[in-house]
CSV table of C-alpha atoms (C1' of nucleotides) in Angstrom, one decimal:
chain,number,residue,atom,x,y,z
A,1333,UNK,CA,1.4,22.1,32.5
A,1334,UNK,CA,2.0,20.4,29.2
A,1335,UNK,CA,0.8,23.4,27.1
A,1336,UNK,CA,2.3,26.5,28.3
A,1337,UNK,CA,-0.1,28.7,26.2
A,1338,UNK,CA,-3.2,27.4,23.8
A,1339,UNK,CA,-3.4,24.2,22.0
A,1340,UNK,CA,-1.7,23.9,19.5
A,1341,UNK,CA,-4.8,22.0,16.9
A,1342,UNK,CA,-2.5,21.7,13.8
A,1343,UNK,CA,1.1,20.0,13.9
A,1344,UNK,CA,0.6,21.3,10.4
A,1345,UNK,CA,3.7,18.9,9.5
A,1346,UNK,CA,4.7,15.6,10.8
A,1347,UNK,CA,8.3,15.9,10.8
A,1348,UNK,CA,8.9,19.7,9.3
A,1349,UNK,CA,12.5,19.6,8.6
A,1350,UNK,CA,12.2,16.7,7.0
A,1351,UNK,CA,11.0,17.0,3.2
A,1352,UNK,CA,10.0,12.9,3.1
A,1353,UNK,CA,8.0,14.0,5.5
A,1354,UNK,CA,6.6,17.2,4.5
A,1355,UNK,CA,5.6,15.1,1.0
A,1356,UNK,CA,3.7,12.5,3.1
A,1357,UNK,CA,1.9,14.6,4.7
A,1358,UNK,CA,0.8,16.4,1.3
A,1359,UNK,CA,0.3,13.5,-1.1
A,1360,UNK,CA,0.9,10.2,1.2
A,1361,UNK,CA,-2.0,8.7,1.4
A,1362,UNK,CA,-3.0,5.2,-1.0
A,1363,UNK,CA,-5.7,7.1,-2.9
A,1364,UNK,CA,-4.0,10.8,-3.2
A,1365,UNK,CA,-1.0,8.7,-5.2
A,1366,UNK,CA,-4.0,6.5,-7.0
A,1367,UNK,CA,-5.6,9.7,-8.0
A,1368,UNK,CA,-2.7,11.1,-9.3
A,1369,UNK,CA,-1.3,8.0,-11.3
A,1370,UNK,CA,-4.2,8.2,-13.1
A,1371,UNK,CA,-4.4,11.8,-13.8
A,1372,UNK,CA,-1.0,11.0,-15.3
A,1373,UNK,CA,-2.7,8.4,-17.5
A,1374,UNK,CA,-5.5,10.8,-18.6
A,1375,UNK,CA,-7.7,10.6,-16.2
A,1376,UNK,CA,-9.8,14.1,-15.9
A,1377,UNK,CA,-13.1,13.5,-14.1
A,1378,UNK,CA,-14.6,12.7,-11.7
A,1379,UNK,CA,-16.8,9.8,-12.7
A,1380,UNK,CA,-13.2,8.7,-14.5
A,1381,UNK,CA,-11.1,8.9,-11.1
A,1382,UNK,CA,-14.1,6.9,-9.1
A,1383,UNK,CA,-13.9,4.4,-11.9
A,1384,UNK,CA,-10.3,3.6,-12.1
A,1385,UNK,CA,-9.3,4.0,-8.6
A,1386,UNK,CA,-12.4,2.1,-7.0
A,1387,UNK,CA,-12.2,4.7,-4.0
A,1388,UNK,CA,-15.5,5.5,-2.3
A,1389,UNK,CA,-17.1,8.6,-3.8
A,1390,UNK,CA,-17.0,10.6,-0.4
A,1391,UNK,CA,-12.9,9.8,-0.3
A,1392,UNK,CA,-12.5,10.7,-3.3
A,1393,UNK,CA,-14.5,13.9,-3.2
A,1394,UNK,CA,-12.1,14.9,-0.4
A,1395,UNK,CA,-8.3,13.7,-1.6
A,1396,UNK,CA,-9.4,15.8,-4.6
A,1397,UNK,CA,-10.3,18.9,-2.9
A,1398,UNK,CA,-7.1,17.9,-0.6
A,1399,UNK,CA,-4.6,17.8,-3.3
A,1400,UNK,CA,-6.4,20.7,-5.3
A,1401,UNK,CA,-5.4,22.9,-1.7
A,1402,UNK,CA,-2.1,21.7,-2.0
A,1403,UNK,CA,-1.6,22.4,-5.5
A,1404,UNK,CA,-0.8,19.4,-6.8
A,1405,UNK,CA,-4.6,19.5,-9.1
A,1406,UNK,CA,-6.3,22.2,-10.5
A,1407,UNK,CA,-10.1,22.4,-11.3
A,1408,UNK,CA,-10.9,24.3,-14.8
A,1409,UNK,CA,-13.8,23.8,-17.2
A,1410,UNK,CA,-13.6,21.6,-20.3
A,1411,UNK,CA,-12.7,23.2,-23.3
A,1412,UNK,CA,-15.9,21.4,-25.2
A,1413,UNK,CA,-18.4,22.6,-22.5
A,1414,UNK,CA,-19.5,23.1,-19.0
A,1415,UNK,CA,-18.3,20.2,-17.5
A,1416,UNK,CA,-15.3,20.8,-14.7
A,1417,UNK,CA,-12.1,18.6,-14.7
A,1418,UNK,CA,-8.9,17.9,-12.7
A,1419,UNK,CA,-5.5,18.4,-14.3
A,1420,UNK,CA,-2.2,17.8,-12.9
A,1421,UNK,CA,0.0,21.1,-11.6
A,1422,UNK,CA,3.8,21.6,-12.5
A,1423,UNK,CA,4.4,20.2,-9.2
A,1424,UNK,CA,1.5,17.5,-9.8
A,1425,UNK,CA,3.7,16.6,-13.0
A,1426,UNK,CA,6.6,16.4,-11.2
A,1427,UNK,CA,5.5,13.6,-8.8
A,1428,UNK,CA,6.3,11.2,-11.7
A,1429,UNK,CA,9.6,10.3,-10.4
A,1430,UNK,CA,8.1,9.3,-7.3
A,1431,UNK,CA,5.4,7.3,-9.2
A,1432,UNK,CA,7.6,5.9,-11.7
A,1433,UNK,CA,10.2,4.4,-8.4
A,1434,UNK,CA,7.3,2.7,-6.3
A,1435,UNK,CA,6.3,1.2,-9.7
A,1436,UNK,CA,9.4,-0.2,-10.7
A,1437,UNK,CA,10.1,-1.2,-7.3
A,1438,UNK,CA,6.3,-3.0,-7.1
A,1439,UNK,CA,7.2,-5.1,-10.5
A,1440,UNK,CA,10.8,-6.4,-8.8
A,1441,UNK,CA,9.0,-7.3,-5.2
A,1442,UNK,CA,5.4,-7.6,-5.2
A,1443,UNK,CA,5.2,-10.0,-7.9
A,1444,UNK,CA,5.3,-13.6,-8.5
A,1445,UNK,CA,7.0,-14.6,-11.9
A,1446,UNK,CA,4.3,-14.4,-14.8
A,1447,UNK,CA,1.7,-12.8,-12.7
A,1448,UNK,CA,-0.3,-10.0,-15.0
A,1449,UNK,CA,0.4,-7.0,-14.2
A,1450,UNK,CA,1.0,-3.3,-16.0
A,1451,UNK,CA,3.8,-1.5,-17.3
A,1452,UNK,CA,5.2,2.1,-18.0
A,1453,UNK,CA,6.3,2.4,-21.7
A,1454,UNK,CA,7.5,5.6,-23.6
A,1455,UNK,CA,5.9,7.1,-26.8
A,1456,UNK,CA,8.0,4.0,-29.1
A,1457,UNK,CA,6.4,1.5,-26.6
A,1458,UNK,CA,9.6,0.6,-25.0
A,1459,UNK,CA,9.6,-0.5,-21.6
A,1460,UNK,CA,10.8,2.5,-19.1
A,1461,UNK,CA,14.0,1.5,-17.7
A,1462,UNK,CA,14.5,1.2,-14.4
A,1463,UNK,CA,15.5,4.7,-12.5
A,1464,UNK,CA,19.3,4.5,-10.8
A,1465,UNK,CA,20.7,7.2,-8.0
A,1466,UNK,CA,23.8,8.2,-8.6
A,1467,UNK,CA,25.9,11.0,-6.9
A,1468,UNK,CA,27.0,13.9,-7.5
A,1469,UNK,CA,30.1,12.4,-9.5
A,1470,UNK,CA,27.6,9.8,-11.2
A,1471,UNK,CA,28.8,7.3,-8.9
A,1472,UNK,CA,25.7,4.6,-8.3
A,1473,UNK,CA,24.9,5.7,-4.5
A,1474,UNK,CA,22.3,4.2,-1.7
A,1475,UNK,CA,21.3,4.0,1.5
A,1476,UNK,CA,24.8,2.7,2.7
A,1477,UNK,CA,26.5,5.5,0.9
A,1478,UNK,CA,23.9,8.4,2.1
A,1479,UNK,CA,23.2,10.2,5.4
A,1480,UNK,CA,21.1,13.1,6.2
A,1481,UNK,CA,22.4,16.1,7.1
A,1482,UNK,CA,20.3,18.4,9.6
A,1483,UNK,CA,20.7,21.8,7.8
A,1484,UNK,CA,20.1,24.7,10.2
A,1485,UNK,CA,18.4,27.0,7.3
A,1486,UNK,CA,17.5,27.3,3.7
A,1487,UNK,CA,21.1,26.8,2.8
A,1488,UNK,CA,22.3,23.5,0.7
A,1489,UNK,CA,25.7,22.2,1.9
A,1490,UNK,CA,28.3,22.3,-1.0
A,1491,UNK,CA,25.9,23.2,-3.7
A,1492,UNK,CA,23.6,26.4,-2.6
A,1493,UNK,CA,23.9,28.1,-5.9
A,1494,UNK,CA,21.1,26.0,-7.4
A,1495,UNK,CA,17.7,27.6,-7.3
A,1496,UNK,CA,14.2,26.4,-8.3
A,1497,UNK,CA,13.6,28.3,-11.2
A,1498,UNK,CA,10.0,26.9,-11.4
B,696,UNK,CA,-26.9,-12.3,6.8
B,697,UNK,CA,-25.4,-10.2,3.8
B,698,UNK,CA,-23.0,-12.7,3.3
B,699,UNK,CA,-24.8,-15.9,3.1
B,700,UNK,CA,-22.0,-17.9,2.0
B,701,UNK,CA,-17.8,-17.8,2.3
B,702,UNK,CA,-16.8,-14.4,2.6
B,703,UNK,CA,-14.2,-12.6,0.5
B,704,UNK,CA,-12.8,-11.0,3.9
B,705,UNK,CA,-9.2,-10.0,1.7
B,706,UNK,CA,-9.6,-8.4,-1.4
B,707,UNK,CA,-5.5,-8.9,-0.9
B,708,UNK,CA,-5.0,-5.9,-3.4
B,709,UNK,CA,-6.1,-2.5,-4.3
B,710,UNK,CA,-5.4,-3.0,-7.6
B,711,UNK,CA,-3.6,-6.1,-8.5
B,712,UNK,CA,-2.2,-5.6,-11.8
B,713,UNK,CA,-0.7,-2.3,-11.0
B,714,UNK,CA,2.7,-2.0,-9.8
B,715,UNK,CA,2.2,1.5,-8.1
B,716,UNK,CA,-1.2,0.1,-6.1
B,717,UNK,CA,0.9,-3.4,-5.1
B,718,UNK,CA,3.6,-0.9,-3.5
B,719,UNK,CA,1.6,1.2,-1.5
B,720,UNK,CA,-0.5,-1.4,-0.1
B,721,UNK,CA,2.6,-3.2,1.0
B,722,UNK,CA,4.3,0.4,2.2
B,723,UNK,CA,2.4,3.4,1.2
B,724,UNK,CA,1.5,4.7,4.3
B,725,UNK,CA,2.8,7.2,6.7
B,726,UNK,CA,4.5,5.7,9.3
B,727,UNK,CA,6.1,2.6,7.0
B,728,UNK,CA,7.5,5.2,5.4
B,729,UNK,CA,8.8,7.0,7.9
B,730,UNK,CA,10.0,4.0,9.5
B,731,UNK,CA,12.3,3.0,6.3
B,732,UNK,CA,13.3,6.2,6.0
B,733,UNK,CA,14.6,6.0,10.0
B,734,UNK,CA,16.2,2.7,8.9
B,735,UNK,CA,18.1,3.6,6.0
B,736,UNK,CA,19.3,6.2,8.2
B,737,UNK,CA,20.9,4.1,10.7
B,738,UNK,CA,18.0,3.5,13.2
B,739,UNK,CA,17.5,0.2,14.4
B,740,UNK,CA,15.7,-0.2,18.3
B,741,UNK,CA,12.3,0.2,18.4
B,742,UNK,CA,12.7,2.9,21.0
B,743,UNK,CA,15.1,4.8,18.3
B,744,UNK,CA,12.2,4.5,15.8
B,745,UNK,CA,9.4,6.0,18.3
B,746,UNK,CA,12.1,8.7,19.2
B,747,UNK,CA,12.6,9.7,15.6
B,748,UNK,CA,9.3,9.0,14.2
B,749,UNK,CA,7.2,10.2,17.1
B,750,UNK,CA,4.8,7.6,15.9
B,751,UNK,CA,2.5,6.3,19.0
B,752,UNK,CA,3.9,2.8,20.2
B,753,UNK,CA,1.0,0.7,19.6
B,754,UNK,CA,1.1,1.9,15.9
B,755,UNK,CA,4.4,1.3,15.5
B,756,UNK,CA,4.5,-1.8,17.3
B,757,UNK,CA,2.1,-3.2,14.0
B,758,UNK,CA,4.4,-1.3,11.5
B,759,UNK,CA,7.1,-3.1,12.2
B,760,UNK,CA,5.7,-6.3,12.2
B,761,UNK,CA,3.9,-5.5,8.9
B,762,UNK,CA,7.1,-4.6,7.2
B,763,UNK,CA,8.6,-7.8,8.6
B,764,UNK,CA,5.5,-9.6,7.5
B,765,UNK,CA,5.9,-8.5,3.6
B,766,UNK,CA,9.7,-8.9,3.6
B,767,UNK,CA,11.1,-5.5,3.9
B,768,UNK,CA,12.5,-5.6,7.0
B,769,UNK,CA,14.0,-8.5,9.8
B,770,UNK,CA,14.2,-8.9,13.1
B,771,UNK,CA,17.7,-9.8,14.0
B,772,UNK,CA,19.9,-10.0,17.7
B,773,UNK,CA,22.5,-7.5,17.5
B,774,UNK,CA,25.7,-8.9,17.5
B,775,UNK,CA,26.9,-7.5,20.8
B,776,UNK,CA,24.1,-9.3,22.9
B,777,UNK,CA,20.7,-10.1,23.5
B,778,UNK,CA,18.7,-7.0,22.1
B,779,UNK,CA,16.8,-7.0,19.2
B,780,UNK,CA,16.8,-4.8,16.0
B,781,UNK,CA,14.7,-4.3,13.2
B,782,UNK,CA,17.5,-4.0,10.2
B,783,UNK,CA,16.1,-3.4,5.8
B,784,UNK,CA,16.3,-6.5,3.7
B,785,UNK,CA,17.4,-5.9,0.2
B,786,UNK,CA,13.9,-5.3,-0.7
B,787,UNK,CA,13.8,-2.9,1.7
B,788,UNK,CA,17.1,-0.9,1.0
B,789,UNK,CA,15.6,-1.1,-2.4
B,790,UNK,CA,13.2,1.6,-1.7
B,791,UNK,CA,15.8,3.9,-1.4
B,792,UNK,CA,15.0,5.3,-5.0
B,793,UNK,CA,11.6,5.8,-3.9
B,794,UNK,CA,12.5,7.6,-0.4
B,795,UNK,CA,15.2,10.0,-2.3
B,796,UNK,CA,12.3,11.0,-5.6
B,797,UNK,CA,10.0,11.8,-2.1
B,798,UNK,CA,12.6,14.1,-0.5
B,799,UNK,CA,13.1,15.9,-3.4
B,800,UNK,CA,9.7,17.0,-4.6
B,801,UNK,CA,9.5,17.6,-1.0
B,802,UNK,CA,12.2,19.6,-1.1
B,803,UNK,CA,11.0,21.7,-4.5
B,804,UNK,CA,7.6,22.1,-3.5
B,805,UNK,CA,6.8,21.9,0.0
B,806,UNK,CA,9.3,24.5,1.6
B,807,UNK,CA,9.4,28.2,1.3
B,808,UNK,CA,12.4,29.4,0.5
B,809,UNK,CA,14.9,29.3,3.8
B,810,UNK,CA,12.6,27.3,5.6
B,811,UNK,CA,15.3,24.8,7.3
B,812,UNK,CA,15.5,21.0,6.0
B,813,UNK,CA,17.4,18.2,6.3
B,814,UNK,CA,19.3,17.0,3.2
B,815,UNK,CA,20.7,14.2,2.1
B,816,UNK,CA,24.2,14.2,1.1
B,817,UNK,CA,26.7,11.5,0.0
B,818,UNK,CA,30.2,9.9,1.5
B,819,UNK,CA,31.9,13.3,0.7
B,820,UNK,CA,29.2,15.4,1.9
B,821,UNK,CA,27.6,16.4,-1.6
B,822,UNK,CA,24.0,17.2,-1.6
B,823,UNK,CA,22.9,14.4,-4.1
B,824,UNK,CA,21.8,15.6,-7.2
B,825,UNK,CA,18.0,15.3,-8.9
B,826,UNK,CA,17.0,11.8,-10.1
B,827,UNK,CA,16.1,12.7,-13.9
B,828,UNK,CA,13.7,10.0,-15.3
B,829,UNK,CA,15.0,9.2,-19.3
B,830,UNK,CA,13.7,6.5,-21.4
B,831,UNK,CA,15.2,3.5,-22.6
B,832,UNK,CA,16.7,6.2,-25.5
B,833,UNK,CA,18.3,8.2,-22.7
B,834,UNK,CA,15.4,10.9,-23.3
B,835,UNK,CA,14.0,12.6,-20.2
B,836,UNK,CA,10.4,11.1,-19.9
B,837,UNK,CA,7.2,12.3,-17.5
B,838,UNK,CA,3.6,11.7,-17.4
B,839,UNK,CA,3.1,13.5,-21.2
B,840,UNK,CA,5.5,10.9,-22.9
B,841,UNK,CA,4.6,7.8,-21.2
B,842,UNK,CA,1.4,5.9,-20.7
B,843,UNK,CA,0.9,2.3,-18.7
B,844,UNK,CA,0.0,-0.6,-21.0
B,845,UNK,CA,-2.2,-3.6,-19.8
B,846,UNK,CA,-0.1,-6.7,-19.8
B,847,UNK,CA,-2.2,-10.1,-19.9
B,848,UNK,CA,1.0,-11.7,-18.5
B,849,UNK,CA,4.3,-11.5,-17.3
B,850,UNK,CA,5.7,-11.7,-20.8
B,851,UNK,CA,8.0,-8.6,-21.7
B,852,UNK,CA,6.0,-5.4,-23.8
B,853,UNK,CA,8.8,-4.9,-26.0
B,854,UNK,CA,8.0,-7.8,-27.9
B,855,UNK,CA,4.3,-7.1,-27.9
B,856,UNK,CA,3.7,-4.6,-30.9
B,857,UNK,CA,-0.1,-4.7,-30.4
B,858,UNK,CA,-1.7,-2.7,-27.1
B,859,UNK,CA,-4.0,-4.6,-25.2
B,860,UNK,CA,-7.9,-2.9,-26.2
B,861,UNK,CA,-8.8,-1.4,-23.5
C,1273,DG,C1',18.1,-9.0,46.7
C,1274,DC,C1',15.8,-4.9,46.0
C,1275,DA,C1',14.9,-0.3,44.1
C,1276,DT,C1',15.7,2.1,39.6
C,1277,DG,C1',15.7,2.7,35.0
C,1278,DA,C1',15.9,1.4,30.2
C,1279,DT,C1',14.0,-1.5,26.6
C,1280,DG,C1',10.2,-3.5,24.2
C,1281,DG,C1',6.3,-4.1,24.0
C,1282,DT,C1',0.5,-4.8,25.0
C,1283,DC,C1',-4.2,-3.1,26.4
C,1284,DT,C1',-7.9,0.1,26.7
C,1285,DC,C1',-10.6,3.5,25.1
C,1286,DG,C1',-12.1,7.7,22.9
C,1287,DA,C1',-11.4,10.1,18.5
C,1288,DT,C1',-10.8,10.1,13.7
C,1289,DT,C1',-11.2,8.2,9.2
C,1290,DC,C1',-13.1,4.9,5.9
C,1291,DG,C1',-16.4,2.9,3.0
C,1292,DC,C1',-21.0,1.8,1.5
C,1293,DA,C1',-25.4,3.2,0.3
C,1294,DA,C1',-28.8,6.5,-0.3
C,1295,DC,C1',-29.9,11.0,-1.6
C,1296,DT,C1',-29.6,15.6,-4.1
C,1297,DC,C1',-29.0,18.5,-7.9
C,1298,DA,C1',-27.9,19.8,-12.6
C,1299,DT,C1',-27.6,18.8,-17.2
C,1300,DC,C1',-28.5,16.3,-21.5
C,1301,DG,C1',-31.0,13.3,-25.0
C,1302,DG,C1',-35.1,12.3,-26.9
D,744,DC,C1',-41.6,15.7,-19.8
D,745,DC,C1',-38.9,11.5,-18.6
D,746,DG,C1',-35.0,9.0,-17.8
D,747,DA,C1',-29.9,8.7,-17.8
D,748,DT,C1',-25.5,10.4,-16.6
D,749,DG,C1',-22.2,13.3,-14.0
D,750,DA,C1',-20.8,15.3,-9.8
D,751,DG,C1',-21.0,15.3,-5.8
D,752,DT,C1',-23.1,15.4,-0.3
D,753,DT,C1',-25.0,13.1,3.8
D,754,DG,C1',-25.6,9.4,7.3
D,755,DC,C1',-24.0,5.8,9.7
D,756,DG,C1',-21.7,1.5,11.1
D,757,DA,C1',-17.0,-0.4,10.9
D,758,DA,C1',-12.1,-0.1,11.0
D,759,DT,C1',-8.1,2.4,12.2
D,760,DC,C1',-5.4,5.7,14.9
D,761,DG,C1',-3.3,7.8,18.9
D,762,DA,C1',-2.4,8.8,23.8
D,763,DG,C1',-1.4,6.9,27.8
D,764,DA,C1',-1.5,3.2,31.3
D,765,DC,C1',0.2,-1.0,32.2
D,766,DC,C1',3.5,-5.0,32.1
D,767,DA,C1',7.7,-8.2,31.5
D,768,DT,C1',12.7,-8.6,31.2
D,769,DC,C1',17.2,-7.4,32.1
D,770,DA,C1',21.1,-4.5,33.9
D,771,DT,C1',23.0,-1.6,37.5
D,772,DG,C1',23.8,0.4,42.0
D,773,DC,C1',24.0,-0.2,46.6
DNA sequence: GCATGATGGTCTCGATTCGCAACTCATCGG
DNA sequence: CCGATGAGTTGCGAATCGAGACCATCATGC
């Protein structure tokens, strides 16, 4: 008697208290995060994603309809015509932190010296610095200075005033 | 017989020049993930990692020697005997940047509010705040005021004034 | 000195996913 | 009307995943 009552057919969430977790299972995959790097750098169709990416044109049909479900893309027509394209979300957008730390951490480790490889620059074409966490009190912090806390509910500890005004 | 002579059997990279496509295929999957995240917060056996990850032994078994394999963790003997245990290198505490930008679209997008969570919090038990993306100006940057520049080399894009045609 | 249990794996095998190629369908250009 | 391009879908073999059985080593109790 491993299952009391029916199946249960969808974990729905690896780990769901955990919101590393909860992200992988919405946009952890190598092409989801491929897929929306480019949409970051301009990339609107589909032809365009195949293109850039390389991913087969079945894989990609899906991780598109995938991250469109999850709300991380939207489909909407062209403004010059009929054709359909994929934008970026406000919570699409806001994967650029995550995109902009596995870069920079990809230039300091997964390169030899003087190997070719591309770079984030802002509108003046300066290079992007590199993205530091720091604590609450700006202190630099990391893994040795962290812990996770289980939280029994919604609440945050210390600071539960904040609220998502998105 | 569709390969009549040597075999490309490696293709080695997704996408060599890009930063982003280097890290994921070194750790942009799930359970790697998952693992680091385990690690960084204090795991270290591989039954603690099974027990926290849930991940199927067999799976993990080739996770952990994968990460080993690209540098991002070691196998050590503990001090107090004879076991084993799998601790980050600096590489690997280095991903901490990437883990903390995950758990916190995470936690702005994939919760409802009051669902329960874990959080991370620092040495005095602070929720640690957003990781803000700014340019080398000290600007906020995202996707809109950013764009990746092919680089033919190593050499650094703040000295190139002219973008590579596409 | 042998059963028991924890640790740290490996092996097997069915299920799922991936990736390539071929095919469809609609539109556009001439 | 004909071909090219965009946007997919379908079929199928190959690779990967996942659950569980199995195995080796060591410590402990008795």
């Amino acid at each position: 008697m491993t299952r009391p009552s029916a199946a249960a057919p969808k974990p729905a969430w690896t780990d769901p208290d955990c919101p590393v977790a909860r992200t992988l299972d919405l946009v952890g995959d190598r092409w989801s995060l491929l897929v929306i790097r480019d949409a970051m750098d301009g990339a609107r169709s589909f032809t365009e994603f195949q293109r850039r990416t390389g991913v087969a044109r079945n894989i990609l049909s899906d991780r598109l309809r995938r991250l469109i479900a999850h709300g991380v893309l939207a489909q909407e027509t062209a403004p010059s015509g009929r054709r359909l394209q994929y934008v970026l979300t406000d919570a699409g957008r806001d994967l650029f932190p995550v995109l902009l730390t596995m870069r920079q951490w990809g230039e300091r480790h997964a390169f030899e010296p003087g190997e070719p490889r591309s770079t984030l620059v802002d509108e003046h074409g300066a290079r992007v610095p590199d993205l530091k966490p720091t604590g609450a009190d700006g202190a630099p912090i990391d893994a040795g200075t962290t812990h996770v806390r289980k939280t029994e509910d919604g609440s945050s500890p210390e600071l539960a005033e904040v609220e998502a005004p998105q």
